């Protein structure tokens, strides 16, 4: 691929030292700044690998259609990748996701199908609907229809074994003690855990889970159950995906939206970095892990996407008030 292709700009993101989190723990806590990707999120990596794999396996070619169920970020990554490979894109998205993500998807030329947010067990769940839509489309489409299936397509995990994990290892010069992040599909946590433990099996891996997700109890008590809820988007789940199955997890932490948002707002003040809610969950997990492991450790987490993507929510006083969440003093 030519060097000036937008696709060559996916990955190789900076690793940023998080001052406040490091000071609180006596550790060196770093965030992988995934908002530097062209689609401004961690999900560009999975989108690129999944589409490239489908093209290599001749499941789709120029003029064909990619279909996917997504909370938005994978869709935005796919929109960029599909444009580059001259593929059409059909996205099924829960109505509850931020208007900013939906507008970006439309601006990038994706066709959007907005559906009610219902659990995975419901046949009308957005992921299941995306599979059904792709199967129906296949009957009439000659140039190929491909369901990306980010939750259970293991190429997602592979993207993070081959890129994110290698970059973290190189950027810390192999002096990393632990890694933590939250889970949507599980691709990031699985891929980074496998990639890092291949380098050094003693690197500790922790899940950072929001409220309302069942994965924390799955790791702690081996049962899927959840309490509370979260306004964070793209993370937390009630089922074990094929990607999550591959994750090598030693520890788990659960974090409330209040804790996460306070960290997001603090980072704006201290380091002028504007992040979405899932990054707050991740940084909270890294702090909890740092406190548990003790001072002097090097811990890495993921800064998943840009806070502007949720301006109508986490930078909207009325929204925050209605959810009883902290309001940054400058709003
Ligand atoms: N944060 C955000 C904002 C996301 O959109 C996603 C993906 N849905 C994640 C975190 C989690 O990434 P993964 O799918 O690799 O578990």
Coordinates of C-alpha atoms and ligand atoms in Angstrom, one line a residue:
X1 CA 0.0 0.0 0.0
X2 CA 1.3 3.5 -0.8
X3 CA 2.9 5.3 2.1
X4 CA 0.5 8.2 1.9
X5 CA -2.6 6.0 2.3
X6 CA -4.8 6.9 5.3
X7 CA -4.6 3.2 6.2
X8 CA -0.8 3.5 6.8
X9 CA -1.6 6.0 9.5
X10 CA -3.5 3.5 11.6
X11 CA -1.5 2.4 14.7
X12 CA 1.9 3.5 16.0
X13 CA 0.2 5.9 18.4
X14 CA 2.1 7.7 21.1
X15 CA 2.4 6.4 24.7
X16 CA 1.6 9.3 27.1
X17 CA 2.6 9.4 30.8
X18 CA -0.4 10.1 32.9
X19 CA 0.9 12.5 35.7
X20 CA -2.0 12.4 38.1
X21 CA -2.4 8.6 38.0
X22 CA 1.3 8.1 38.4
X23 CA 1.5 10.6 41.3
X24 CA -1.4 8.9 43.1
X25 CA 0.3 5.4 42.9
X26 CA 4.0 6.1 42.8
X27 CA 4.0 4.1 39.6
X28 CA 4.6 5.1 36.0
X29 CA 1.2 4.9 34.4
X30 CA 1.0 5.4 30.7
X31 CA -1.9 5.7 28.3
X32 CA -1.7 4.5 24.7
X33 CA -3.2 7.5 22.8
X34 CA -5.5 5.8 20.4
X35 CA -7.4 9.0 19.6
X36 CA -4.4 9.7 17.2
X37 CA -5.7 7.1 14.8
X38 CA -7.4 8.5 11.6
X39 CA -10.8 7.4 12.9
X40 CA -9.9 8.7 16.4
X41 CA -10.3 5.5 18.3
X42 CA -8.7 2.1 19.1
X43 CA -11.1 0.4 16.8
X44 CA -9.3 1.5 13.6
X45 CA -6.9 -1.4 14.2
X46 CA -9.5 -4.1 14.2
X47 CA -11.4 -2.5 11.3
X48 CA -8.3 -2.6 9.1
X49 CA -7.3 -6.1 10.0
X50 CA -10.8 -7.5 9.6
X51 CA -11.4 -6.0 6.2
X52 CA -7.9 -6.8 4.9
X53 CA -8.4 -10.4 6.0
X54 CA -11.8 -10.6 4.2
X55 CA -10.2 -9.2 1.0
X56 CA -7.3 -11.6 1.2
X57 CA -9.7 -14.6 1.7
X58 CA -11.7 -13.3 -1.4
X59 CA -14.9 -12.9 0.7
X60 CA -15.3 -9.4 -0.7
X61 CA -14.0 -7.3 -3.5
X62 CA -14.3 -3.7 -4.8
X63 CA -17.9 -2.6 -5.0
X64 CA -19.1 -5.2 -2.3
X65 CA -20.7 -4.4 1.0
X66 CA -19.4 -4.7 4.6
X67 CA -22.1 -5.0 7.2
X68 CA -21.5 -4.5 11.0
X69 CA -23.2 -4.0 14.3
X70 CA -21.3 -1.4 16.3
X71 CA -21.5 1.1 19.1
X72 CA -19.9 3.5 16.6
X73 CA -16.2 3.4 16.8
X74 CA -15.7 0.2 14.8
X75 CA -18.1 1.7 12.3
X76 CA -16.1 4.8 12.0
X77 CA -12.9 2.8 11.5
X78 CA -14.7 0.6 8.9
X79 CA -16.0 3.7 7.1
X80 CA -12.4 4.9 6.6
X81 CA -11.1 1.4 5.6
X82 CA -14.0 0.7 3.3
X83 CA -13.6 4.1 1.5
X84 CA -10.0 3.2 0.8
X85 CA -10.9 -0.2 -0.6
X86 CA -14.0 1.1 -2.5
X87 CA -16.4 -1.0 -0.5
X88 CA -19.9 0.0 0.7
X89 CA -20.7 0.0 4.4
X90 CA -24.0 -0.7 6.2
X91 CA -23.9 -0.1 10.0
X92 CA -26.5 -1.3 12.6
X93 CA -26.2 0.9 15.7
X94 CA -28.2 1.2 18.9
X95 CA -30.2 4.4 19.1
X96 CA -28.6 5.2 22.5
X97 CA -25.2 5.9 21.1
X98 CA -23.9 9.5 20.9
X99 CA -25.2 11.7 18.1
X100 CA -21.6 12.7 17.4
X101 CA -20.6 9.2 16.5
X102 CA -23.8 8.7 14.3
X103 CA -23.1 12.0 12.5
X104 CA -19.5 11.0 11.8
X105 CA -20.6 7.7 10.4
X106 CA -23.0 9.5 8.0
X107 CA -20.5 12.1 7.1
X108 CA -18.1 9.3 6.1
X109 CA -20.7 7.8 3.8
X110 CA -21.9 4.8 5.8
X111 CA -25.5 3.8 5.7
X112 CA -26.9 3.8 9.2
X113 CA -29.7 1.6 10.6
X114 CA -30.6 2.8 14.0
X115 CA -32.3 0.2 16.3
X116 CA -33.5 0.0 19.8
X117 CA -30.9 -1.0 22.4
X118 CA -31.9 -4.5 23.6
X119 CA -29.8 -7.2 25.3
X120 CA -27.9 -9.8 23.2
X121 CA -30.5 -12.5 24.2
X122 CA -33.1 -10.6 22.2
X123 CA -33.3 -11.5 18.5
X124 CA -33.6 -7.7 17.8
X125 CA -30.2 -7.0 19.3
X126 CA -28.1 -4.8 17.0
X127 CA -25.4 -7.5 16.6
X128 CA -27.9 -10.2 15.7
X129 CA -29.7 -7.8 13.3
X130 CA -26.5 -6.9 11.5
X131 CA -25.9 -10.6 10.8
X132 CA -29.4 -11.1 9.6
X133 CA -29.2 -8.0 7.3
X134 CA -25.9 -9.3 5.8
X135 CA -27.4 -12.7 5.1
X136 CA -30.4 -11.2 3.4
X137 CA -28.2 -8.8 1.4
X138 CA -26.0 -11.7 0.2
X139 CA -28.9 -13.2 -1.8
X140 CA -28.9 -10.3 -4.3
X141 CA -25.4 -8.8 -4.1
X142 CA -23.0 -10.2 -6.7
X143 CA -19.9 -8.3 -5.5
X144 CA -19.8 -9.9 -2.1
X145 CA -21.3 -9.1 1.3
X146 CA -19.2 -9.5 4.4
X147 CA -20.4 -9.4 8.0
X148 CA -17.4 -8.1 10.0
X149 CA -18.5 -9.8 13.2
X150 CA -16.1 -7.9 15.4
X151 CA -17.2 -9.6 18.6
X152 CA -16.5 -13.2 17.5
X153 CA -14.1 -12.7 14.6
X154 CA -10.7 -13.5 16.0
X155 CA -8.9 -11.3 13.5
X156 CA -9.8 -8.5 15.9
X157 CA -7.6 -10.1 18.7
X158 CA -4.9 -10.7 16.1
X159 CA -4.8 -7.0 15.2
X160 CA -3.8 -6.2 18.8
X161 CA -1.3 -9.1 19.1
X162 CA 0.4 -7.9 16.0
X163 CA 0.3 -4.1 16.5
X164 CA -0.9 -2.7 19.9
X165 CA 1.0 -5.3 22.1
X166 CA 4.2 -5.0 20.0
X167 CA 4.1 -1.2 20.1
X168 CA 3.6 -1.2 23.9
X169 CA 6.5 -3.6 24.4
X170 CA 8.8 -1.4 22.2
X171 CA 7.6 1.9 23.7
X172 CA 8.3 0.7 27.3
X173 CA 11.6 -1.0 26.2
X174 CA 10.2 -4.2 27.6
X175 CA 10.0 -2.7 31.1
X176 CA 6.3 -3.1 31.6
X177 CA 4.9 -4.7 34.7
X178 CA 1.1 -4.6 34.0
X179 CA -1.6 -3.7 31.5
X180 CA -5.3 -3.0 32.0
X181 CA -8.2 -2.0 29.8
X182 CA -12.0 -2.4 29.5
X183 CA -13.8 -4.7 27.2
X184 CA -16.3 -4.2 24.4
X185 CA -15.6 -7.0 22.0
X186 CA -12.5 -8.0 24.1
X187 CA -10.2 -7.7 21.1
X188 CA -7.9 -5.1 22.8
X189 CA -7.6 -6.9 26.1
X190 CA -7.1 -10.3 24.5
X191 CA -4.7 -9.3 21.9
X192 CA -2.6 -7.1 24.2
X193 CA -2.6 -9.8 26.9
X194 CA -1.5 -12.6 24.5
X195 CA 1.1 -10.4 22.8
X196 CA 2.6 -9.1 26.0
X197 CA 2.7 -12.5 27.8
X198 CA 4.4 -14.0 24.8
X199 CA 7.2 -11.5 25.6
X200 CA 7.1 -12.0 29.4
X201 CA 4.6 -14.2 31.1
X202 CA 5.0 -12.3 34.4
X203 CA 3.3 -9.2 33.0
X204 CA 0.1 -8.8 35.0
X205 CA -3.2 -8.3 33.0
X206 CA -6.3 -6.7 34.6
X207 CA -9.8 -6.2 33.3
X208 CA -11.2 -2.7 34.0
X209 CA -15.0 -3.1 34.0
X210 CA -17.7 -0.4 34.1
X211 CA -20.9 -0.9 36.3
X212 CA -23.6 -2.9 34.5
X213 CA -21.1 -5.3 32.9
X214 CA -21.0 -8.9 33.9
X215 CA -17.3 -9.5 33.2
X216 CA -16.0 -8.4 36.6
X217 CA -18.1 -11.1 38.4
X218 CA -17.1 -13.6 35.7
X219 CA -13.4 -13.1 36.5
X220 CA -13.9 -12.8 40.3
X221 CA -16.6 -15.5 40.9
X222 CA -16.9 -17.3 37.6
X223 CA -20.5 -16.2 37.1
X224 CA -22.0 -13.7 34.8
X225 CA -24.0 -11.2 36.8
X226 CA -24.2 -7.4 36.9
X227 CA -25.2 -4.6 39.2
X228 CA -25.7 -0.9 38.4
X229 CA -25.3 0.8 35.0
X230 CA -23.0 3.1 33.0
X231 CA -23.2 5.9 30.5
X232 CA -19.9 4.8 29.0
X233 CA -20.2 3.7 25.4
X234 CA -18.5 0.8 23.6
X235 CA -17.6 -1.2 26.7
X236 CA -19.2 -3.6 29.2
X237 CA -21.1 -6.7 28.2
X238 CA -23.1 -9.6 29.5
X239 CA -21.6 -12.4 27.5
X240 CA -18.3 -14.1 26.8
X241 CA -17.3 -13.3 23.2
X242 CA -14.9 -15.5 21.2
X243 CA -12.4 -12.6 21.4
X244 CA -12.7 -12.3 25.2
X245 CA -12.3 -16.1 25.6
X246 CA -8.6 -15.6 24.5
X247 CA -7.8 -13.0 27.2
X248 CA -5.2 -14.0 29.8
X249 CA -6.5 -12.2 32.8
X250 CA -5.0 -12.1 36.3
X251 CA -7.1 -9.4 38.1
X252 CA -10.2 -7.4 37.7
X253 CA -11.5 -4.0 38.9
X254 CA -14.9 -2.3 38.6
X255 CA -15.4 1.4 38.4
X256 CA -18.3 3.8 38.6
X257 CA -19.1 6.5 36.1
X258 CA -18.5 9.1 38.8
X259 CA -14.9 7.9 39.4
X260 CA -14.3 7.6 35.7
X261 CA -15.6 11.0 34.7
X262 CA -13.7 12.7 37.6
X263 CA -10.5 11.3 36.1
X264 CA -11.5 12.4 32.5
X265 CA -12.2 16.0 33.8
X266 CA -9.0 16.0 35.8
X267 CA -6.9 15.0 32.8
X268 CA -8.3 18.0 30.8
X269 CA -7.2 20.3 33.6
X270 CA -3.8 18.7 34.2
X271 CA -2.7 17.6 30.8
X272 CA -5.2 19.1 28.3
X273 CA -6.1 15.7 27.0
X274 CA -9.8 15.2 26.2
X275 CA -11.0 11.6 26.5
X276 CA -14.3 9.6 26.3
X277 CA -15.7 7.7 29.3
X278 CA -14.2 4.3 28.6
X279 CA -10.7 5.9 29.0
X280 CA -11.8 7.1 32.4
X281 CA -12.7 3.5 33.3
X282 CA -9.3 2.4 32.1
X283 CA -7.3 5.0 34.0
X284 CA -9.3 4.2 37.2
X285 CA -8.4 0.5 36.6
X286 CA -4.7 1.4 36.2
X287 CA -4.8 3.4 39.5
X288 CA -6.4 0.5 41.3
X289 CA -3.8 -1.9 39.9
X290 CA -1.0 0.5 40.8
X291 CA -2.2 0.7 44.4
X292 CA -2.4 -3.1 44.6
X293 CA 1.0 -3.8 43.0
X294 CA 2.8 -1.1 44.9
X295 CA 5.1 1.8 43.9
X296 CA 7.7 1.7 41.1
X297 CA 5.7 -0.4 38.6
X298 CA 5.2 0.5 35.0
X299 CA 1.5 0.1 34.0
X300 CA 0.0 0.8 30.6
X301 CA -3.7 1.4 29.7
X302 CA -5.6 2.5 26.7
X303 CA -6.9 6.0 25.9
X304 CA -9.6 4.7 23.6
X305 CA -11.1 7.7 22.0
X306 CA -11.6 11.5 22.0
X307 CA -14.1 13.1 24.4
X308 CA -15.5 15.4 21.6
X309 CA -17.2 12.2 20.4
X310 CA -19.5 12.5 23.5
X311 CA -19.8 16.3 23.8
X312 CA -23.6 16.0 24.0
X313 CA -23.3 13.8 27.0
X314 CA -20.2 14.2 29.2
X315 CA -19.8 17.9 28.4
X316 CA -23.5 18.7 28.7
X317 CA -24.5 20.0 32.1
X318 CA -28.2 19.1 31.7
X319 CA -27.3 15.5 30.7
X320 CA -24.8 15.1 33.6
X321 CA -27.3 16.6 36.1
X322 CA -30.1 14.3 34.9
X323 CA -27.8 11.3 35.5
X324 CA -26.6 12.6 38.9
X325 CA -23.0 12.7 37.6
X326 CA -20.2 15.1 38.4
X327 CA -20.2 18.3 36.4
X328 CA -16.8 19.9 35.6
X329 CA -16.5 23.3 37.1
X330 CA -15.9 25.1 33.8
X331 CA -19.3 24.0 32.4
Ligands
LIG1 N1 -13.7 2.1 24.3 C1 -14.5 2.5 23.3 C2 -14.9 4.0 23.3 C3 -14.9 1.6 22.3 O1 -15.7 2.1 21.3 C4 -14.5 0.3 22.4 C5 -15.0 -0.7 21.4 N2 -16.3 -0.9 21.3 C6 -13.7 -0.1 23.5 C7 -13.3 0.8 24.4 C8 -13.3 -1.6 23.7 O2 -12.5 -2.2 22.7 P1 -12.6 -3.7 22.4 O3 -13.8 -3.8 21.4 O4 -11.3 -4.0 21.7 O5 -12.9 -4.5 23.6

